[in-house]
Amino acid sequence: MQLKTLALLALVFTFGALYATKKRKKPEVCPAKTSFHALSAKSIEGKPVKMSDYKGKYILVVNTASKCRYTYQYEGLEELYQKHKDKLIILGFPSNQFWGQEPADNQKIHSFCKINYGVTFPLFTKTDVKGKNKHPVYEWLTDEDQNGWNSKGPGWNFHKYLINTEGNLIAEFSASVKPLDKKIIQYLK
């Protein structure tokens, strides 16, 4: 009886240790079938921007809005950008797709962000981030056949996607994750 109990305990301990080790492992980066760097978008001023211009930096893509309960996150985004701009670029994509919380035109959005939050990171033209007219950047971010693993689209304004220096999507964060949260910062160390 004691031998059976010891054998059972050893078996439980072995499987428990294997499970704990597997659970603690950092997830592998799934290489994208197409690099984020192959994409482009129009700046809020209407100029074409190639995402390849940001090679070698982490890229945090955020869909934004000026009349949202998360609009205050512009301040945290700018702070994150200023602290890490040697290795991080933040790309803001204003969108009016969540309860009409970005009704302004590009010029007013740009002014609002600069005057109220001192935004210096790149902003892009007002964009569809979901639905049949989804911008190619968001098509890539939400299509696992393109990005390698993620199909989750923005659930609200200020949803965040993090791309590594090689152009692979490595994380996505809901709107409730603040820009200076350790969940984001850990990737920039």
Coordinates of N, CA and C in Angstrom, one line a residue:
M1 N 0.8 -1.2 0.0 CA 0.0 0.0 0.0 C 0.9 1.3 0.0
Q2 N 1.9 1.3 0.8 CA 2.8 2.4 0.9 C 3.5 2.6 -0.5
L3 N 3.9 1.5 -1.1 CA 4.6 1.6 -2.4 C 3.6 2.2 -3.5
K4 N 2.4 1.8 -3.5 CA 1.4 2.4 -4.4 C 1.2 3.9 -4.2
T5 N 1.1 4.3 -2.9 CA 0.9 5.7 -2.6 C 2.1 6.5 -3.0
L6 N 3.3 6.0 -2.7 CA 4.5 6.7 -3.2 C 4.6 6.8 -4.7
A7 N 4.2 5.7 -5.4 CA 4.3 5.8 -6.8 C 3.3 6.8 -7.4
L8 N 2.1 6.8 -6.8 CA 1.0 7.7 -7.2 C 1.5 9.2 -6.9
L9 N 2.1 9.4 -5.7 CA 2.6 10.8 -5.4 C 3.7 11.2 -6.4
A10 N 4.6 10.3 -6.7 CA 5.6 10.6 -7.7 C 5.1 10.9 -9.0
L11 N 4.0 10.2 -9.4 CA 3.4 10.4 -10.7 C 2.7 11.8 -10.7
V12 N 2.0 12.1 -9.6 CA 1.3 13.4 -9.5 C 2.3 14.5 -9.5
F13 N 3.4 14.3 -8.8 CA 4.5 15.4 -8.7 C 5.1 15.6 -10.1
T14 N 5.4 14.5 -10.8 CA 6.0 14.6 -12.1 C 5.1 15.4 -13.1
F15 N 3.8 15.0 -13.2 CA 2.9 15.7 -14.0 C 2.7 17.1 -13.6
G16 N 2.6 17.4 -12.3 CA 2.5 18.7 -11.8 C 3.7 19.6 -12.1
A17 N 4.9 19.1 -12.0 CA 6.1 19.8 -12.4 C 6.1 20.1 -13.9
L18 N 5.7 19.1 -14.7 CA 5.7 19.3 -16.2 C 4.7 20.4 -16.5
Y19 N 3.5 20.3 -15.9 CA 2.4 21.3 -16.2 C 2.9 22.7 -15.8
A20 N 3.5 22.8 -14.6 CA 3.9 24.1 -14.1 C 5.0 24.7 -15.0
T21 N 5.9 23.8 -15.5 CA 7.0 24.3 -16.4 C 6.4 24.8 -17.7
K22 N 5.5 24.0 -18.2 CA 4.8 24.4 -19.5 C 4.1 25.7 -19.4
K23 N 3.4 25.8 -18.2 CA 2.6 27.0 -18.0 C 3.4 28.3 -17.9
R24 N 4.7 28.2 -17.4 CA 5.5 29.3 -17.2 C 6.3 29.7 -18.5
K25 N 6.4 28.8 -19.4 CA 7.1 29.1 -20.6 C 6.6 30.3 -21.4
K26 N 7.5 31.1 -21.9 CA 7.1 32.3 -22.6 C 6.7 31.9 -24.0
P27 N 5.5 32.4 -24.5 CA 5.1 31.9 -25.8 C 6.0 32.3 -26.9
E28 N 6.1 31.4 -27.9 CA 7.0 31.6 -29.1 C 6.3 32.7 -30.0
V29 N 7.1 33.4 -30.6 CA 6.6 34.4 -31.6 C 6.3 33.6 -32.9
C30 N 5.1 33.7 -33.4 CA 4.7 33.1 -34.6 C 5.1 34.1 -35.8
P31 N 6.0 33.7 -36.6 CA 6.3 34.6 -37.7 C 5.1 34.8 -38.6
A32 N 4.9 36.1 -39.0 CA 3.8 36.4 -39.8 C 4.1 35.9 -41.2
K33 N 3.0 35.6 -41.9 CA 3.2 35.1 -43.3 C 3.6 36.3 -44.2
T34 N 3.1 37.5 -43.8 CA 3.5 38.7 -44.5 C 3.9 39.7 -43.4
S35 N 5.0 40.4 -43.5 CA 5.5 41.3 -42.5 C 4.6 42.5 -42.4
F36 N 4.4 43.0 -41.2 CA 3.7 44.3 -41.0 C 4.4 45.4 -41.8
H37 N 5.7 45.3 -42.0 CA 6.5 46.3 -42.7 C 6.1 46.4 -44.2
A38 N 5.4 45.4 -44.7 CA 5.0 45.5 -46.1 C 3.8 46.4 -46.3
L39 N 3.1 46.9 -45.2 CA 1.9 47.7 -45.3 C 2.2 49.2 -45.4
S40 N 1.2 50.0 -45.7 CA 1.3 51.4 -45.7 C 0.0 52.0 -45.3
A41 N 0.0 53.3 -45.0 CA -1.2 54.0 -44.6 C -1.0 55.5 -44.8
K42 N -2.0 56.3 -44.8 CA -1.9 57.7 -44.9 C -1.9 58.4 -43.6
S43 N -0.9 59.3 -43.4 CA -0.8 60.1 -42.2 C -2.0 61.0 -42.1
I44 N -2.2 61.5 -40.9 CA -3.4 62.4 -40.7 C -3.3 63.6 -41.6
E45 N -2.1 64.0 -42.1 CA -2.0 65.1 -43.0 C -2.2 64.6 -44.5
G46 N -2.5 63.3 -44.7 CA -2.7 62.8 -46.0 C -1.5 62.3 -46.8
K47 N -0.4 62.2 -46.1 CA 0.8 61.7 -46.8 C 1.0 60.2 -46.7
P48 N 1.4 59.5 -47.7 CA 1.7 58.1 -47.6 C 2.8 57.8 -46.6
V49 N 2.6 56.7 -45.8 CA 3.6 56.3 -44.9 C 3.8 54.8 -45.0
K50 N 5.0 54.4 -45.2 CA 5.4 52.9 -45.3 C 5.7 52.4 -43.9
M51 N 5.1 51.3 -43.5 CA 5.4 50.8 -42.2 C 6.9 50.3 -42.2
S52 N 7.5 50.1 -43.3 CA 8.9 49.7 -43.4 C 9.8 50.8 -42.8
D53 N 9.3 52.0 -42.8 CA 10.0 53.2 -42.2 C 10.3 52.9 -40.7
Y54 N 9.5 52.0 -40.1 CA 9.6 51.7 -38.7 C 10.4 50.4 -38.4
K55 N 11.0 49.9 -39.4 CA 11.8 48.6 -39.1 C 12.9 48.9 -38.0
G56 N 13.0 47.9 -37.2 CA 14.0 48.0 -36.1 C 13.4 48.6 -34.8
K57 N 12.2 48.9 -34.9 CA 11.5 49.5 -33.7 C 10.3 48.6 -33.4
Y58 N 9.9 48.6 -32.1 CA 8.6 48.0 -31.7 C 7.5 49.0 -32.2
I59 N 6.4 48.5 -32.6 CA 5.3 49.3 -33.1 C 4.0 49.0 -32.3
L60 N 3.5 50.0 -31.7 CA 2.2 49.9 -30.9 C 1.1 50.6 -31.7
V61 N 0.2 49.8 -32.3 CA -0.9 50.3 -33.1 C -2.1 50.4 -32.2
V62 N -2.7 51.6 -32.2 CA -3.9 51.9 -31.3 C -5.0 52.6 -32.1
N63 N -6.2 52.1 -32.0 CA -7.3 52.8 -32.6 C -7.9 53.8 -31.5
T64 N -8.0 55.0 -31.9 CA -8.3 56.1 -31.0 C -9.6 56.8 -31.3
A65 N -10.0 57.6 -30.3 CA -11.2 58.4 -30.4 C -11.2 59.5 -29.4
S66 N -11.7 60.7 -29.7 CA -11.6 61.9 -28.9 C -12.8 62.0 -27.9
K67 N -13.8 61.2 -28.0 CA -15.0 61.4 -27.2 C -15.3 60.0 -26.5
C68 N -14.3 59.4 -26.0 CA -14.4 58.1 -25.4 C -14.0 58.1 -23.9
R69 N -14.4 57.2 -23.1 CA -14.0 57.2 -21.7 C -12.5 56.8 -21.6
Y70 N -11.9 56.3 -22.7 CA -10.5 56.0 -22.7 C -9.7 57.1 -23.3
T71 N -10.2 58.2 -23.7 CA -9.5 59.2 -24.4 C -8.3 59.7 -23.6
Y72 N -8.4 59.7 -22.3 CA -7.3 60.1 -21.4 C -6.0 59.3 -21.7
Q73 N -6.2 58.1 -22.4 CA -5.0 57.3 -22.6 C -4.1 57.9 -23.6
Y74 N -4.5 59.0 -24.4 CA -3.6 59.7 -25.2 C -2.4 60.2 -24.4
E75 N -2.7 60.6 -23.2 CA -1.6 61.1 -22.3 C -0.6 60.0 -22.0
G76 N -1.1 58.9 -21.6 CA -0.2 57.7 -21.3 C 0.5 57.2 -22.6
L77 N -0.1 57.3 -23.7 CA 0.5 56.9 -24.9 C 1.7 57.8 -25.3
E78 N 1.5 59.1 -25.1 CA 2.5 60.1 -25.3 C 3.7 59.9 -24.3
E79 N 3.4 59.6 -23.1 CA 4.4 59.4 -22.1 C 5.2 58.1 -22.4
L80 N 4.5 57.1 -22.8 CA 5.2 55.8 -23.2 C 6.1 56.1 -24.4
Y81 N 5.6 56.8 -25.4 CA 6.4 57.2 -26.6 C 7.6 58.0 -26.2
Q82 N 7.5 59.0 -25.4 CA 8.6 59.8 -25.0 C 9.7 59.0 -24.2
K83 N 9.2 58.1 -23.3 CA 10.2 57.3 -22.5 C 10.9 56.2 -23.4
H84 N 10.3 55.7 -24.5 CA 10.9 54.6 -25.2 C 11.0 54.9 -26.7
K85 N 11.0 56.1 -27.1 CA 11.0 56.4 -28.6 C 12.3 56.0 -29.3
D86 N 13.3 55.6 -28.5 CA 14.5 55.1 -29.2 C 14.2 53.7 -29.7
K87 N 13.2 53.0 -29.2 CA 13.0 51.6 -29.6 C 11.5 51.4 -29.9
L88 N 10.6 52.4 -29.8 CA 9.2 52.2 -29.9 C 8.6 53.3 -30.7
I89 N 7.7 53.0 -31.6 CA 6.9 54.0 -32.3 C 5.4 53.7 -32.0
I90 N 4.6 54.7 -31.8 CA 3.2 54.5 -31.5 C 2.4 55.0 -32.7
L91 N 1.5 54.2 -33.3 CA 0.7 54.7 -34.4 C -0.7 54.7 -34.0
G92 N -1.3 56.0 -34.1 CA -2.7 56.2 -33.7 C -3.6 56.2 -34.9
F93 N -4.6 55.4 -34.9 CA -5.6 55.3 -36.0 C -6.9 55.7 -35.5
P94 N -7.3 57.0 -35.6 CA -8.6 57.4 -35.2 C -9.7 56.7 -35.9
S95 N -10.8 56.3 -35.2 CA -11.9 55.6 -35.8 C -13.2 56.0 -35.2
N96 N -14.2 56.1 -36.0 CA -15.6 56.5 -35.5 C -16.5 55.3 -35.4
Q97 N -16.0 54.1 -35.3 CA -16.8 52.9 -35.4 C -17.4 52.4 -34.1
F98 N -17.0 53.0 -33.0 CA -17.6 52.6 -31.7 C -18.4 53.7 -31.1
W99 N -19.7 53.6 -31.3 CA -20.7 54.6 -30.8 C -20.4 56.0 -31.3
G100 N -19.8 56.2 -32.4 CA -19.6 57.5 -33.0 C -18.8 58.4 -32.2
Q101 N -17.7 57.8 -31.5 CA -16.9 58.6 -30.5 C -15.8 59.3 -31.2
E102 N -15.7 59.3 -32.5 CA -14.7 60.1 -33.2 C -15.4 60.8 -34.4
P103 N -16.2 61.8 -34.1 CA -17.0 62.4 -35.2 C -16.2 63.5 -36.0
A104 N -15.1 64.0 -35.5 CA -14.4 65.0 -36.1 C -13.7 64.6 -37.4
D105 N -13.2 65.6 -38.2 CA -12.4 65.3 -39.4 C -11.0 65.2 -39.0
N106 N -10.1 64.8 -39.9 CA -8.7 64.6 -39.6 C -8.0 65.9 -39.0
Q107 N -8.3 67.0 -39.6 CA -7.7 68.2 -39.1 C -8.1 68.5 -37.6
K108 N -9.3 68.4 -37.3 CA -9.8 68.6 -36.0 C -9.2 67.6 -35.0
I109 N -9.2 66.3 -35.4 CA -8.6 65.3 -34.6 C -7.1 65.6 -34.3
H110 N -6.4 66.0 -35.3 CA -5.0 66.3 -35.2 C -4.8 67.5 -34.2
S111 N -5.6 68.5 -34.3 CA -5.5 69.7 -33.4 C -5.9 69.3 -32.0
F112 N -7.0 68.5 -31.8 CA -7.4 68.0 -30.5 C -6.3 67.3 -29.8
C113 N -5.6 66.4 -30.5 CA -4.6 65.6 -29.9 C -3.4 66.4 -29.5
K114 N -3.0 67.3 -30.3 CA -1.8 68.2 -30.0 C -2.1 69.1 -28.9
I115 N -3.3 69.8 -28.9 CA -3.6 70.8 -27.9 C -3.9 70.2 -26.6
N116 N -4.7 69.2 -26.5 CA -5.1 68.6 -25.3 C -4.2 67.6 -24.7
Y117 N -3.4 66.9 -25.5 CA -2.5 65.8 -25.0 C -1.1 65.9 -25.4
G118 N -0.7 66.9 -26.2 CA 0.6 67.1 -26.6 C 1.2 66.0 -27.5
V119 N 0.3 65.3 -28.2 CA 0.6 64.1 -29.0 C 1.7 64.5 -30.1
T120 N 2.8 63.7 -30.0 CA 3.8 63.9 -31.1 C 4.0 62.6 -31.9
F121 N 3.5 61.5 -31.4 CA 3.6 60.2 -32.2 C 2.7 60.3 -33.4
P122 N 3.0 59.5 -34.4 CA 2.3 59.6 -35.7 C 0.8 59.2 -35.5
L123 N 0.0 60.0 -36.2 CA -1.5 59.8 -36.3 C -1.8 59.6 -37.7
F124 N -2.8 58.8 -38.0 CA -3.2 58.5 -39.4 C -4.6 58.9 -39.7
T125 N -5.0 58.9 -40.9 CA -6.3 59.4 -41.3 C -7.4 58.5 -40.6
K126 N -8.5 59.1 -40.4 CA -9.7 58.4 -39.8 C -9.9 57.1 -40.5
T127 N -10.0 56.0 -39.8 CA -9.9 54.7 -40.4 C -11.0 53.7 -39.9
D128 N -11.4 52.8 -40.8 CA -12.3 51.7 -40.4 C -11.4 50.6 -39.8
V129 N -11.7 50.2 -38.6 CA -10.8 49.2 -38.0 C -11.6 47.8 -37.9
K130 N -12.8 47.8 -38.4 CA -13.6 46.6 -38.5 C -14.6 46.7 -39.6
G131 N -15.2 45.6 -40.0 CA -16.2 45.6 -41.0 C -15.6 45.4 -42.4
K132 N -16.5 45.6 -43.4 CA -16.1 45.3 -44.8 C -15.1 46.3 -45.4
N133 N -15.1 47.5 -44.8 CA -14.1 48.5 -45.3 C -12.9 48.7 -44.4
K134 N -12.6 47.6 -43.7 CA -11.5 47.6 -42.7 C -10.2 48.0 -43.5
H135 N -9.4 48.9 -42.9 CA -8.1 49.3 -43.4 C -7.2 48.1 -43.5
P136 N -6.3 48.0 -44.5 CA -5.3 46.9 -44.6 C -4.5 46.7 -43.4
V137 N -4.1 47.7 -42.7 CA -3.4 47.6 -41.4 C -4.2 46.7 -40.4
Y138 N -5.5 47.0 -40.3 CA -6.3 46.3 -39.4 C -6.7 44.9 -39.9
E139 N -6.7 44.8 -41.2 CA -7.0 43.5 -41.9 C -5.8 42.6 -41.5
W140 N -4.6 43.1 -41.6 CA -3.4 42.3 -41.2 C -3.4 42.0 -39.7
L141 N -3.7 42.9 -38.8 CA -3.7 42.8 -37.4 C -4.7 41.7 -36.9
T142 N -5.8 41.5 -37.7 CA -6.9 40.7 -37.2 C -7.1 39.4 -38.1
D143 N -6.2 39.1 -39.0 CA -6.2 37.9 -39.8 C -5.1 37.0 -39.5
E144 N -5.3 35.9 -38.9 CA -4.2 35.0 -38.5 C -3.5 34.4 -39.7
D145 N -4.2 34.4 -40.8 CA -3.5 33.9 -42.0 C -2.4 34.9 -42.5
Q146 N -2.6 36.2 -42.1 CA -1.6 37.2 -42.5 C -0.5 37.4 -41.3
N147 N -1.0 37.5 -40.1 CA -0.1 37.9 -39.0 C 0.4 36.7 -38.2
G148 N -0.1 35.5 -38.5 CA 0.5 34.3 -37.9 C -0.3 33.7 -36.8
W149 N -1.1 34.5 -36.1 CA -1.8 33.9 -34.9 C -3.1 34.6 -34.4
N150 N -3.2 35.8 -34.7 CA -4.3 36.6 -34.1 C -5.5 36.8 -35.0
S151 N -6.7 36.6 -34.5 CA -7.9 37.0 -35.3 C -8.8 37.9 -34.5
K152 N -8.4 38.4 -33.3 CA -9.2 39.2 -32.5 C -9.1 40.7 -32.9
G153 N -10.3 41.2 -33.3 CA -10.3 42.6 -33.6 C -10.5 43.5 -32.4
P154 N -10.5 44.8 -32.7 CA -10.7 45.8 -31.5 C -12.1 45.6 -31.0
G155 N -12.1 45.5 -29.7 CA -13.4 45.5 -29.0 C -14.0 46.8 -28.7
W156 N -13.1 47.8 -28.7 CA -13.5 49.2 -28.4 C -12.3 50.1 -28.8
N157 N -12.5 51.4 -28.6 CA -11.5 52.4 -28.8 C -10.3 52.1 -27.9
F158 N -9.1 52.4 -28.4 CA -7.9 52.2 -27.6 C -7.4 50.8 -27.4
H159 N -7.9 49.9 -28.3 CA -7.4 48.5 -28.4 C -5.9 48.6 -28.9
K160 N -5.0 47.8 -28.4 CA -3.6 47.9 -28.8 C -3.1 46.6 -29.3
Y161 N -2.2 46.8 -30.3 CA -1.5 45.7 -30.9 C 0.0 46.0 -30.9
L162 N 0.8 45.0 -30.5 CA 2.3 45.3 -30.5 C 3.0 44.4 -31.5
I163 N 3.8 45.0 -32.3 CA 4.6 44.4 -33.4 C 6.0 44.5 -33.0
N164 N 6.8 43.4 -33.2 CA 8.2 43.4 -32.8 C 9.0 44.1 -33.9
T165 N 10.3 44.2 -33.6 CA 11.2 44.9 -34.5 C 11.4 44.2 -35.9
E166 N 11.0 42.9 -36.0 CA 11.0 42.2 -37.3 C 9.7 42.3 -38.1
G167 N 8.7 42.9 -37.5 CA 7.4 43.0 -38.2 C 6.4 41.9 -37.9
N168 N 6.6 41.2 -36.8 CA 5.7 40.2 -36.3 C 4.8 40.7 -35.2
L169 N 3.6 40.3 -35.2 CA 2.6 40.7 -34.2 C 3.0 39.8 -33.0
I170 N 3.2 40.4 -31.8 CA 3.6 39.6 -30.6 C 2.6 39.7 -29.5
A171 N 1.7 40.7 -29.5 CA 0.7 40.8 -28.4 C -0.4 41.7 -28.8
E172 N -1.6 41.5 -28.2 CA -2.7 42.5 -28.3 C -3.3 42.7 -27.0
F173 N -3.8 43.9 -26.8 CA -4.3 44.3 -25.4 C -5.6 45.0 -25.6
S174 N -6.5 44.7 -24.7 CA -7.8 45.4 -24.7 C -7.7 46.9 -24.3
A175 N -8.7 47.6 -24.5 CA -8.7 49.1 -24.2 C -8.5 49.3 -22.7
S176 N -8.8 48.4 -21.9 CA -8.7 48.6 -20.4 C -7.2 48.5 -20.0
V177 N -6.3 48.0 -20.8 CA -4.9 47.9 -20.5 C -4.3 49.3 -20.8
K178 N -3.8 50.0 -19.8 CA -3.3 51.3 -20.0 C -1.9 51.3 -20.7
P179 N -1.6 52.4 -21.4 CA -0.3 52.4 -22.1 C 0.9 52.1 -21.3
L180 N 0.9 52.5 -20.0 CA 2.1 52.3 -19.2 C 2.0 51.0 -18.3
D181 N 1.1 50.2 -18.6 CA 0.9 48.9 -17.9 C 2.1 48.0 -18.1
K182 N 2.5 47.3 -17.1 CA 3.6 46.4 -17.2 C 3.4 45.3 -18.2
K183 N 2.2 45.0 -18.6 CA 1.9 44.0 -19.7 C 2.5 44.5 -21.0
I184 N 2.5 45.8 -21.2 CA 3.1 46.4 -22.4 C 4.6 46.6 -22.2
I185 N 5.0 47.2 -21.1 CA 6.3 47.6 -20.8 C 7.3 46.4 -20.8
Q186 N 6.8 45.3 -20.4 CA 7.7 44.1 -20.3 C 8.4 43.8 -21.7
Y187 N 7.7 44.1 -22.7 CA 8.2 43.8 -24.1 C 9.3 44.8 -24.5
L188 N 9.4 45.9 -23.8 CA 10.3 47.0 -24.2 C 11.6 47.0 -23.5
K189 N 11.8 46.0 -22.6 CA 13.0 45.9 -21.7 C 14.1 45.2 -22.5

